[in-house]
Amino acid sequence: MALTRRLFLRRSLAGGAALLVACGEGGDAADGGGLRLLDGGPLDGGPLDADGLLDAGPSDVGADAAADAAPDMMVVECADPFAGGELVEVLDFASGDHPTFHQSLGQGWDGRLYFDLRQVDEDALLTPTEQFFVRTFYPDPLDPDRAGEWTIEIDGLVDAPLSLAVADLAPRDMGAFVLECSGNGDFSQFGLLSAATWQGVPLAEVLADVGVLPEATAVKISGFDEHDVPSRNGHSTPGAAWIIPLDQLAATGAFLATGMNGGPLPPDHGLPVRLYVPNWYGCACIKWVDTITFVDADEPPTGQMVEFATRTHQPRPAPALARDFLPPSMDQAAMPVRIERWQVDGETLFRVVGIAWGGYAVTDALEIRFNPDEAWQPVDVCPPMRANQPWTVWEHVWQPAGPGLYQVRCRVADDAVPTQRLDVGFYDRVVRVGG
Ligand SMILES: Nc1nc2c(c(=O)[nH]1)N[C@H]1C(S)=C(S)[C@@H](COP(=O)(O)O)O[C@H]1N2
Ligand SMILES: [Mo]
């Protein structure tokens, strides 16, 4: 069987400051966020792609030479059962709707752009900016030409309110992270999920010098949220704000983003500034941030937090105080994104390509099942999961029992790994084989 050789950073070196930059000052959610090499590191000059993967190519000489030059890399041999075969077709998922991808649909709060997850691949991990999913378009009252004048008002329980000019921030690379709308679903082929590198400044750093009153326990981050056209059927409630407890701020790795994928933040993604919290659902990642308010322990949740309480898995009924809300974090999730039919040596083989994202620690216990009455099978993830962000692409060889509909589900065979959405079949995909 043919092998593909890939080099990857040794996991044990993940803390090596010379090699890897994790987003934030520690905290699990931020760990691994920056699979990003510092200039001048041992690999400087190597043919490194955006993910930090060094493609060794098919030749042993190349791989060994690269490994010699970079002792912190290791060579993994991944089996390629499809080598020399022919891709016959990419199957359509039979579940959900089939929206138009990569095109602006709707208006205002109901504005959407769905990303086609079938495009994700080991060597195409990041979502091109123009294909990155959008939930809520750029507000009509704002003028992109005046984005350079944007200020954030810092008020509430502070010594004196102040105004922060976004142009004065010195953004740097924060790492590669996924963003997922908590209302993502089969209706859009799960197209409200994308990955990018983000540039910005940690929120804890931005607020470090603010004179804060002793009773302040949290910050409320608010964004501009007015549109000329109301949301249809009251689908979306006006007012975008989220509250982060001060004692969690640094650990979340929250940052104010001013750029993505190395370019400026496009209008629809929050020009000139948005909140981004690694591994928190998109509803917390407030766009067009205009106010940061220091609040105390009696602060009620924002309308946005209440609107998204179910989708962020809050206790029911939703808590009366913001401080009793759970962090809107994403448990480990996984699903197939592309199922291909191949002819290899006269045999029909199916290649299931999937992603694993979210979660709080690396796992090697991913499993897949092709119908409720079939057995779970381990997914051999190669190279193994190295970090929770942005996501891990996996592949599985499938030989279906016969033609028909298959309901494909993933799980993590490790009770220590929380997977509340996987547990209820949230990311199930249905595929039709043959006939
Ligand atoms: N001001 C504002 N910020 C917002 C929203 C909004 O409607 N208004 N929607 C939120 C939701 S629900 C999601 S999923 C993300 C989507 O970010 P994106 O459009 O850049 O992908 O933005 C969040 N920030
Ligand atoms: Mo969302």
CSV table of C-alpha atoms and ligand atoms in Angstrom, one decimal:
chain,number,residue,atom,x,y,z
A,1,MET,CA,0.0,0.0,0.0
A,2,ALA,CA,1.3,3.4,-0.9
A,3,LEU,CA,2.4,5.7,1.9
A,4,THR,CA,2.3,9.4,2.1
A,5,ARG,CA,4.9,10.9,4.3
A,6,ARG,CA,4.2,14.0,6.3
A,7,LEU,CA,6.3,15.9,8.9
A,8,PHE,CA,4.6,17.4,11.8
A,9,LEU,CA,5.6,19.2,15.0
A,10,ARG,CA,6.2,17.0,17.9
A,11,ARG,CA,3.3,17.4,20.3
A,12,SER,CA,5.7,17.4,23.2
A,13,LEU,CA,7.2,20.6,22.0
A,14,ALA,CA,3.9,22.4,21.9
A,15,GLY,CA,5.1,24.5,24.8
A,16,GLY,CA,8.4,25.3,23.2
A,17,ALA,CA,8.1,29.1,22.9
A,18,ALA,CA,10.7,29.1,20.1
A,19,LEU,CA,8.5,27.0,18.0
A,20,LEU,CA,4.9,27.5,18.8
A,21,VAL,CA,3.0,30.5,19.8
A,22,ALA,CA,-0.1,29.6,21.8
A,23,CYS,CA,-2.8,32.3,21.9
A,24,GLY,CA,-3.2,33.8,25.3
A,25,GLU,CA,-1.1,33.2,28.4
A,26,GLY,CA,-2.1,29.6,29.0
A,27,GLY,CA,-5.6,28.2,29.5
A,28,ASP,CA,-6.6,25.1,27.7
A,29,ALA,CA,-9.1,26.7,25.3
A,30,ALA,CA,-6.3,28.7,23.8
A,31,ASP,CA,-3.7,26.0,23.7
A,32,GLY,CA,-2.5,25.1,20.2
A,33,GLY,CA,-4.3,28.0,18.8
A,34,GLY,CA,-1.2,29.2,17.1
A,35,LEU,CA,0.3,26.5,15.0
A,36,ARG,CA,2.6,29.2,13.9
A,37,LEU,CA,6.3,29.4,13.6
A,38,LEU,CA,8.3,32.3,14.9
A,39,ASP,CA,10.8,33.8,12.5
A,40,GLY,CA,14.2,32.5,13.1
A,41,GLY,CA,13.0,29.2,14.7
A,42,PRO,CA,14.7,26.0,13.8
A,43,LEU,CA,12.5,25.6,10.8
A,44,ASP,CA,12.9,29.0,9.4
A,45,GLY,CA,13.0,28.8,5.7
A,46,GLY,CA,11.4,25.4,5.5
A,47,PRO,CA,8.5,24.8,3.1
A,48,LEU,CA,5.9,25.3,5.8
A,49,ASP,CA,2.3,25.7,4.9
A,50,ALA,CA,-0.2,27.7,6.8
A,51,ASP,CA,-0.9,24.9,9.3
A,52,GLY,CA,2.7,24.3,10.3
A,53,LEU,CA,2.7,21.1,8.3
A,54,LEU,CA,5.8,20.4,6.3
A,55,ASP,CA,4.9,18.3,3.3
A,56,ALA,CA,7.7,15.8,2.9
A,57,GLY,CA,6.5,14.7,-0.5
A,58,PRO,CA,6.8,11.2,-1.7
A,59,SER,CA,10.6,10.9,-1.5
A,60,ASP,CA,12.3,9.4,1.5
A,61,VAL,CA,15.3,11.6,0.9
A,62,GLY,CA,13.3,14.8,1.2
A,63,ALA,CA,11.6,13.6,4.4
A,64,ASP,CA,14.7,12.5,6.1
A,65,ALA,CA,16.7,15.5,5.1
A,66,ALA,CA,14.0,17.8,6.4
A,67,ALA,CA,13.8,15.8,9.6
A,68,ASP,CA,17.5,16.0,10.1
A,69,ALA,CA,17.5,19.7,9.5
A,70,ALA,CA,14.6,20.1,11.9
A,71,PRO,CA,14.9,17.7,14.8
A,72,ASP,CA,11.7,19.0,16.3
A,73,MET,CA,9.7,17.5,13.5
A,74,MET,CA,8.8,13.9,13.2
A,75,VAL,CA,8.0,11.9,10.1
A,76,VAL,CA,4.7,10.1,10.1
A,77,GLU,CA,3.8,7.6,7.5
A,78,CYS,CA,0.1,7.6,6.6
A,79,ALA,CA,-1.3,4.9,4.5
A,80,ASP,CA,-2.9,6.0,1.2
A,81,PRO,CA,-5.3,3.2,0.2
A,82,PHE,CA,-6.5,5.3,-2.8
A,83,ALA,CA,-3.1,5.8,-4.4
A,84,GLY,CA,-3.2,5.0,-8.1
A,85,GLY,CA,-7.0,4.9,-8.0
A,86,GLU,CA,-9.6,7.0,-9.7
A,87,LEU,CA,-12.0,9.3,-8.1
A,88,VAL,CA,-15.4,8.5,-9.6
A,89,GLU,CA,-17.8,10.9,-7.8
A,90,VAL,CA,-18.4,13.0,-4.7
A,91,LEU,CA,-21.6,11.8,-3.1
A,92,ASP,CA,-24.3,14.3,-2.1
A,93,PHE,CA,-25.5,14.2,1.5
A,94,ALA,CA,-29.1,13.2,1.4
A,95,SER,CA,-30.0,15.1,4.6
A,96,GLY,CA,-30.6,18.8,5.0
A,97,ASP,CA,-31.1,21.4,2.3
A,98,HIS,CA,-28.6,22.3,-0.4
A,99,PRO,CA,-28.1,26.0,-0.2
A,100,THR,CA,-26.1,28.1,-2.6
A,101,PHE,CA,-22.6,28.3,-1.1
A,102,HIS,CA,-20.2,31.2,-1.1
A,103,GLN,CA,-22.9,33.7,-2.1
A,104,SER,CA,-24.6,36.4,0.0
A,105,LEU,CA,-28.2,35.5,0.7
A,106,GLY,CA,-30.8,37.6,2.6
A,107,GLN,CA,-30.5,40.9,4.3
A,108,GLY,CA,-29.3,42.5,7.6
A,109,TRP,CA,-29.6,40.2,10.6
A,110,ASP,CA,-30.9,37.4,8.3
A,111,GLY,CA,-28.0,37.9,5.9
A,112,ARG,CA,-26.1,34.6,5.4
A,113,LEU,CA,-23.3,33.2,3.4
A,114,TYR,CA,-22.8,29.4,3.7
A,115,PHE,CA,-19.4,27.8,3.4
A,116,ASP,CA,-19.1,24.6,1.5
A,117,LEU,CA,-17.4,22.3,4.0
A,118,ARG,CA,-16.7,19.7,1.2
A,119,GLN,CA,-13.7,22.0,0.3
A,120,VAL,CA,-11.8,21.3,3.5
A,121,ASP,CA,-8.8,19.2,3.1
A,122,GLU,CA,-5.5,18.4,4.9
A,123,ASP,CA,-3.8,21.0,2.6
A,124,ALA,CA,-6.7,23.4,2.5
A,125,LEU,CA,-7.4,23.9,6.2
A,126,LEU,CA,-8.2,27.5,6.2
A,127,THR,CA,-11.3,29.0,4.7
A,128,PRO,CA,-10.6,31.6,2.0
A,129,THR,CA,-11.9,34.9,3.5
A,130,GLU,CA,-14.5,35.5,0.8
A,131,GLN,CA,-16.0,32.0,1.4
A,132,PHE,CA,-15.9,32.3,5.2
A,133,PHE,CA,-19.5,31.9,6.5
A,134,VAL,CA,-21.4,35.1,7.4
A,135,ARG,CA,-24.2,35.4,9.9
A,136,THR,CA,-25.6,39.0,9.8
A,137,PHE,CA,-24.4,41.4,7.1
A,138,TYR,CA,-22.6,44.7,7.5
A,139,PRO,CA,-25.1,47.2,9.1
A,140,ASP,CA,-26.5,49.7,6.6
A,141,PRO,CA,-26.0,52.7,8.9
A,142,LEU,CA,-22.3,52.2,9.0
A,143,ASP,CA,-19.8,53.5,6.4
A,144,PRO,CA,-16.8,51.3,5.7
A,145,ASP,CA,-14.9,54.4,4.5
A,146,ARG,CA,-15.0,55.8,8.0
A,147,ALA,CA,-13.8,52.6,9.7
A,148,GLY,CA,-10.5,54.2,10.3
A,149,GLU,CA,-12.2,56.6,12.8
A,150,TRP,CA,-13.8,53.8,14.8
A,151,THR,CA,-13.6,54.1,18.6
A,152,ILE,CA,-14.6,51.7,21.4
A,153,GLU,CA,-16.1,53.4,24.5
A,154,ILE,CA,-14.9,51.8,27.8
A,155,ASP,CA,-17.3,52.6,30.5
A,156,GLY,CA,-19.3,51.3,33.5
A,157,LEU,CA,-17.5,50.5,36.8
A,158,VAL,CA,-14.3,52.4,35.8
A,159,ASP,CA,-12.5,55.4,37.4
A,160,ALA,CA,-13.2,57.4,34.3
A,161,PRO,CA,-14.8,56.4,31.0
A,162,LEU,CA,-12.4,56.4,28.0
A,163,SER,CA,-12.4,56.1,24.3
A,164,LEU,CA,-10.1,53.7,22.5
A,165,ALA,CA,-9.2,54.4,18.9
A,166,VAL,CA,-9.0,51.1,17.0
A,167,ALA,CA,-6.4,52.6,14.7
A,168,ASP,CA,-4.1,52.7,17.8
A,169,LEU,CA,-4.2,49.0,18.4
A,170,ALA,CA,-1.1,47.0,17.3
A,171,PRO,CA,-2.5,43.8,16.0
A,172,ARG,CA,-0.5,40.6,15.8
A,173,ASP,CA,-1.1,37.1,14.8
A,174,MET,CA,-3.4,35.3,17.2
A,175,GLY,CA,-3.4,31.9,15.5
A,176,ALA,CA,-5.8,29.8,13.4
A,177,PHE,CA,-9.2,29.1,14.9
A,178,VAL,CA,-12.6,27.9,13.7
A,179,LEU,CA,-15.7,29.9,14.2
A,180,GLU,CA,-19.0,28.1,14.4
A,181,CYS,CA,-22.5,29.6,14.6
A,182,SER,CA,-24.3,27.9,17.6
A,183,GLY,CA,-27.3,27.6,15.2
A,184,ASN,CA,-25.3,25.7,12.7
A,185,GLY,CA,-27.2,22.7,11.2
A,186,ASP,CA,-28.1,20.3,8.6
A,187,PHE,CA,-30.3,22.9,6.9
A,188,SER,CA,-27.2,24.5,5.5
A,189,GLN,CA,-25.0,21.4,5.2
A,190,PHE,CA,-23.4,22.8,8.4
A,191,GLY,CA,-22.1,25.7,6.3
A,192,LEU,CA,-22.0,28.1,9.3
A,193,LEU,CA,-18.6,26.8,10.3
A,194,SER,CA,-15.2,28.0,8.9
A,195,ALA,CA,-11.6,28.4,9.9
A,196,ALA,CA,-9.2,31.3,9.5
A,197,THR,CA,-6.1,32.9,11.1
A,198,TRP,CA,-6.9,35.9,13.1
A,199,GLN,CA,-5.0,39.1,13.8
A,200,GLY,CA,-5.7,41.3,16.8
A,201,VAL,CA,-4.9,42.1,20.4
A,202,PRO,CA,-5.8,40.1,23.5
A,203,LEU,CA,-8.7,41.7,25.3
A,204,ALA,CA,-7.0,41.3,28.7
A,205,GLU,CA,-4.1,43.3,27.3
A,206,VAL,CA,-6.3,46.0,25.9
A,207,LEU,CA,-8.0,46.4,29.3
A,208,ALA,CA,-5.0,46.0,31.5
A,209,ASP,CA,-4.4,49.7,32.1
A,210,VAL,CA,-8.1,50.7,32.7
A,211,GLY,CA,-8.7,51.9,36.2
A,212,VAL,CA,-11.5,49.6,37.4
A,213,LEU,CA,-13.7,49.9,40.5
A,214,PRO,CA,-13.3,47.0,43.0
A,215,GLU,CA,-16.9,45.8,42.5
A,216,ALA,CA,-16.4,45.1,38.8
A,217,THR,CA,-16.5,41.3,38.1
A,218,ALA,CA,-17.1,41.1,34.4
A,219,VAL,CA,-17.0,42.9,31.1
A,220,LYS,CA,-19.9,43.3,28.7
A,221,ILE,CA,-18.7,43.6,25.1
A,222,SER,CA,-21.3,45.2,22.8
A,223,GLY,CA,-21.4,45.7,19.1
A,224,PHE,CA,-23.3,47.9,16.7
A,225,ASP,CA,-26.5,46.1,15.8
A,226,GLU,CA,-28.9,48.2,13.7
A,227,HIS,CA,-30.1,47.4,10.2
A,228,ASP,CA,-32.6,49.1,8.0
A,229,VAL,CA,-34.5,45.9,7.4
A,230,PRO,CA,-36.0,44.1,10.4
A,231,SER,CA,-35.3,40.4,10.9
A,232,ARG,CA,-38.0,38.3,9.2
A,233,ASN,CA,-40.4,36.6,11.7
A,234,GLY,CA,-38.4,38.1,14.5
A,235,HIS,CA,-35.8,35.5,13.8
A,236,SER,CA,-33.0,37.6,15.3
A,237,THR,CA,-33.3,39.9,18.2
A,238,PRO,CA,-31.6,43.3,17.9
A,239,GLY,CA,-28.7,43.9,20.3
A,240,ALA,CA,-25.4,42.1,20.2
A,241,ALA,CA,-23.5,41.8,23.5
A,242,TRP,CA,-21.8,39.1,25.5
A,243,ILE,CA,-20.5,39.2,29.1
A,244,ILE,CA,-17.2,37.6,30.1
A,245,PRO,CA,-16.2,37.2,33.8
A,246,LEU,CA,-13.0,39.1,34.5
A,247,ASP,CA,-11.5,36.0,36.2
A,248,GLN,CA,-11.9,34.1,32.9
A,249,LEU,CA,-10.8,36.8,30.5
A,250,ALA,CA,-7.1,35.9,30.1
A,251,ALA,CA,-7.8,32.1,30.2
A,252,THR,CA,-10.4,32.3,27.4
A,253,GLY,CA,-7.8,33.8,25.1
A,254,ALA,CA,-10.4,36.4,24.0
A,255,PHE,CA,-9.1,39.0,21.6
A,256,LEU,CA,-10.2,42.0,19.6
A,257,ALA,CA,-9.7,41.0,16.0
A,258,THR,CA,-8.9,43.6,13.3
A,259,GLY,CA,-7.8,41.2,10.6
A,260,MET,CA,-8.4,37.7,9.3
A,261,ASN,CA,-6.2,35.5,7.1
A,262,GLY,CA,-3.6,38.2,7.0
A,263,GLY,CA,-5.9,40.8,5.5
A,264,PRO,CA,-8.2,43.5,6.9
A,265,LEU,CA,-11.4,42.4,8.5
A,266,PRO,CA,-14.0,42.5,5.7
A,267,PRO,CA,-17.2,44.6,6.5
A,268,ASP,CA,-19.4,41.5,6.9
A,269,HIS,CA,-17.0,40.0,9.5
A,270,GLY,CA,-16.9,43.1,11.7
A,271,LEU,CA,-14.8,45.9,10.1
A,272,PRO,CA,-13.0,47.4,11.8
A,273,VAL,CA,-13.1,45.3,15.0
A,274,ARG,CA,-14.8,42.2,16.4
A,275,LEU,CA,-14.5,40.0,19.5
A,276,TYR,CA,-13.2,36.6,19.0
A,277,VAL,CA,-13.1,34.0,21.8
A,278,PRO,CA,-11.3,30.7,20.9
A,279,ASN,CA,-13.6,27.7,21.0
A,280,TRP,CA,-16.7,29.8,21.9
A,281,TYR,CA,-19.6,29.7,19.6
A,282,GLY,CA,-20.0,32.6,17.1
A,283,CYS,CA,-22.8,34.3,19.0
A,284,ALA,CA,-20.3,35.4,21.6
A,285,CYS,CA,-17.9,36.8,18.9
A,286,ILE,CA,-19.5,40.2,18.7
A,287,LYS,CA,-18.9,42.1,15.5
A,288,TRP,CA,-18.5,45.9,15.1
A,289,VAL,CA,-17.5,46.2,18.8
A,290,ASP,CA,-18.3,49.8,20.0
A,291,THR,CA,-18.6,49.6,23.8
A,292,ILE,CA,-16.9,47.6,26.6
A,293,THR,CA,-18.7,48.0,29.9
A,294,PHE,CA,-17.3,46.9,33.3
A,295,VAL,CA,-20.2,45.4,35.3
A,296,ASP,CA,-20.7,43.8,38.7
A,297,ALA,CA,-22.0,40.4,39.9
A,298,ASP,CA,-25.7,41.5,39.7
A,299,GLU,CA,-25.6,42.1,36.0
A,300,PRO,CA,-28.4,40.3,34.1
A,301,PRO,CA,-27.5,38.4,30.9
A,302,THR,CA,-27.7,40.3,27.6
A,303,GLY,CA,-30.5,39.8,25.2
A,304,GLN,CA,-28.1,37.9,23.0
A,305,MET,CA,-27.1,35.6,25.8
A,306,VAL,CA,-30.8,34.8,26.4
A,307,GLU,CA,-31.6,34.4,22.7
A,308,PHE,CA,-28.8,31.9,22.3
A,309,ALA,CA,-29.2,30.2,25.7
A,310,THR,CA,-30.5,26.9,24.3
A,311,ARG,CA,-27.9,26.7,21.5
A,312,THR,CA,-25.1,27.4,24.0
A,313,HIS,CA,-26.4,24.6,26.2
A,314,GLN,CA,-27.3,26.7,29.3
A,315,PRO,CA,-29.4,25.3,32.1
A,316,ARG,CA,-33.2,25.7,31.7
A,317,PRO,CA,-34.7,28.1,32.4
A,318,ALA,CA,-31.8,30.4,31.5
A,319,PRO,CA,-30.1,31.8,34.6
A,320,ALA,CA,-31.3,35.2,35.8
A,321,LEU,CA,-27.7,36.5,36.2
A,322,ALA,CA,-24.9,36.6,33.7
A,323,ARG,CA,-22.5,35.2,36.2
A,324,ASP,CA,-24.5,31.9,36.2
A,325,PHE,CA,-24.2,31.3,32.5
A,326,LEU,CA,-21.8,28.6,31.3
A,327,PRO,CA,-19.1,29.6,28.9
A,328,PRO,CA,-20.6,29.1,25.4
A,329,SER,CA,-17.8,26.7,24.5
A,330,MET,CA,-17.8,24.0,21.9
A,331,ASP,CA,-17.4,20.4,23.0
A,332,GLN,CA,-15.4,18.0,20.8
A,333,ALA,CA,-17.3,17.5,17.6
A,334,ALA,CA,-16.7,15.6,14.4
A,335,MET,CA,-18.5,14.8,11.2
A,336,PRO,CA,-17.8,13.7,7.6
A,337,VAL,CA,-17.6,16.6,5.2
A,338,ARG,CA,-17.0,14.7,1.9
A,339,ILE,CA,-17.7,11.2,0.8
A,340,GLU,CA,-16.0,10.1,-2.4
A,341,ARG,CA,-16.4,6.9,-4.5
A,342,TRP,CA,-13.2,5.6,-5.9
A,343,GLN,CA,-12.1,2.8,-8.2
A,344,VAL,CA,-8.9,1.3,-6.9
A,345,ASP,CA,-7.4,-1.8,-8.6
A,346,GLY,CA,-10.8,-2.7,-10.0
A,347,GLU,CA,-12.5,-2.4,-6.6
A,348,THR,CA,-15.0,0.2,-5.4
A,349,LEU,CA,-13.9,2.0,-2.3
A,350,PHE,CA,-15.4,5.0,-0.5
A,351,ARG,CA,-13.2,7.7,1.0
A,352,VAL,CA,-14.9,9.5,3.9
A,353,VAL,CA,-13.1,12.7,4.7
A,354,GLY,CA,-14.1,14.4,7.9
A,355,ILE,CA,-13.2,17.1,10.4
A,356,ALA,CA,-12.9,17.1,14.2
A,357,TRP,CA,-13.1,20.4,15.9
A,358,GLY,CA,-13.9,22.0,19.3
A,359,GLY,CA,-13.0,20.2,22.5
A,360,TYR,CA,-10.6,21.0,25.3
A,361,ALA,CA,-7.8,18.5,24.8
A,362,VAL,CA,-6.4,16.4,22.0
A,363,THR,CA,-8.1,12.9,21.6
A,364,ASP,CA,-7.2,9.8,19.7
A,365,ALA,CA,-10.5,8.0,20.4
A,366,LEU,CA,-12.5,9.1,17.4
A,367,GLU,CA,-14.9,6.5,16.0
A,368,ILE,CA,-17.4,6.3,13.2
A,369,ARG,CA,-20.6,4.4,12.6
A,370,PHE,CA,-22.5,4.0,9.3
A,371,ASN,CA,-25.9,3.1,10.6
A,372,PRO,CA,-27.4,2.6,14.1
A,373,ASP,CA,-27.3,-1.1,13.6
A,374,GLU,CA,-23.6,-1.2,12.6
A,375,ALA,CA,-20.6,-1.5,14.9
A,376,TRP,CA,-18.5,1.5,15.8
A,377,GLN,CA,-15.1,1.6,14.0
A,378,PRO,CA,-12.1,3.5,15.1
A,379,VAL,CA,-11.0,6.3,12.9
A,380,ASP,CA,-7.3,6.2,12.2
A,381,VAL,CA,-6.4,9.9,12.2
A,382,CYS,CA,-3.1,10.4,10.4
A,383,PRO,CA,-1.2,12.4,11.1
A,384,PRO,CA,-2.8,12.3,14.6
A,385,MET,CA,-4.7,15.2,16.1
A,386,ARG,CA,-2.0,17.7,17.2
A,387,ALA,CA,-4.2,20.5,18.5
A,388,ASN,CA,-7.9,21.4,19.0
A,389,GLN,CA,-7.6,24.3,16.7
A,390,PRO,CA,-8.3,25.0,14.0
A,391,TRP,CA,-9.6,21.5,13.2
A,392,THR,CA,-8.2,18.1,12.3
A,393,VAL,CA,-9.0,16.5,9.0
A,394,TRP,CA,-9.4,12.7,9.0
A,395,GLU,CA,-10.0,10.1,6.5
A,396,HIS,CA,-11.8,6.7,6.7
A,397,VAL,CA,-11.9,3.9,4.2
A,398,TRP,CA,-15.5,2.6,3.9
A,399,GLN,CA,-16.9,-0.4,2.2
A,400,PRO,CA,-20.6,-0.1,2.6
A,401,ALA,CA,-22.6,-3.3,3.0
A,402,GLY,CA,-24.7,-2.5,-0.1
A,403,PRO,CA,-26.7,0.2,-1.7
A,404,GLY,CA,-29.0,2.3,0.4
A,405,LEU,CA,-29.2,5.2,2.9
A,406,TYR,CA,-26.6,5.4,5.6
A,407,GLN,CA,-26.8,7.6,8.7
A,408,VAL,CA,-23.2,8.5,9.6
A,409,ARG,CA,-22.3,9.5,13.1
A,410,CYS,CA,-19.0,10.1,14.9
A,411,ARG,CA,-18.3,9.6,18.6
A,412,VAL,CA,-15.3,9.9,20.9
A,413,ALA,CA,-14.8,6.6,22.7
A,414,ASP,CA,-13.6,8.2,25.9
A,415,ASP,CA,-16.0,9.1,28.7
A,416,ALA,CA,-13.6,11.9,29.8
A,417,VAL,CA,-14.3,13.8,26.6
A,418,PRO,CA,-17.5,15.9,26.7
A,419,THR,CA,-19.4,15.6,23.4
A,420,GLN,CA,-22.9,16.9,24.1
A,421,ARG,CA,-23.8,17.6,20.5
A,422,LEU,CA,-22.4,14.3,19.1
A,423,ASP,CA,-24.3,12.5,21.9
A,424,VAL,CA,-27.6,13.6,20.5
A,425,GLY,CA,-26.8,13.1,16.8
A,426,PHE,CA,-26.5,16.8,16.1
A,427,TYR,CA,-23.8,16.3,13.5
A,428,ASP,CA,-25.3,13.1,11.8
A,429,ARG,CA,-25.1,13.1,8.1
A,430,VAL,CA,-27.1,10.9,5.7
A,431,VAL,CA,-25.7,9.6,2.5
A,432,ARG,CA,-27.1,7.5,-0.3
A,433,VAL,CA,-25.0,4.8,-1.8
A,434,GLY,CA,-25.9,3.4,-5.3
A,435,GLY,CA,-29.3,3.3,-7.0
B,1,LIG,N1,-23.0,43.0,16.0
B,1,LIG,C1,-23.3,41.7,15.8
B,1,LIG,N2,-22.3,40.8,16.1
B,1,LIG,C2,-22.6,39.5,15.8
B,1,LIG,C3,-23.8,39.1,15.3
B,1,LIG,C4,-24.8,40.0,15.0
B,1,LIG,O1,-25.9,39.7,14.6
B,1,LIG,N3,-24.5,41.4,15.3
B,1,LIG,N4,-24.0,37.7,15.1
B,1,LIG,C5,-23.2,36.8,15.9
B,1,LIG,C6,-23.3,35.4,15.5
B,1,LIG,S1,-24.7,34.6,15.9
B,1,LIG,C7,-22.3,34.8,14.8
B,1,LIG,S2,-22.5,33.1,14.5
B,1,LIG,C8,-21.1,35.5,14.4
B,1,LIG,C9,-20.8,35.2,12.9
B,1,LIG,O2,-19.6,35.8,12.5
B,1,LIG,P1,-19.3,35.9,11.0
B,1,LIG,O3,-20.4,36.5,10.3
B,1,LIG,O4,-18.0,36.8,10.9
B,1,LIG,O5,-19.0,34.5,10.5
B,1,LIG,O6,-21.2,36.8,14.6
B,1,LIG,C10,-21.7,37.2,15.9
B,1,LIG,N5,-21.6,38.6,16.1
B,2,MO,MO,-24.5,32.4,15.4
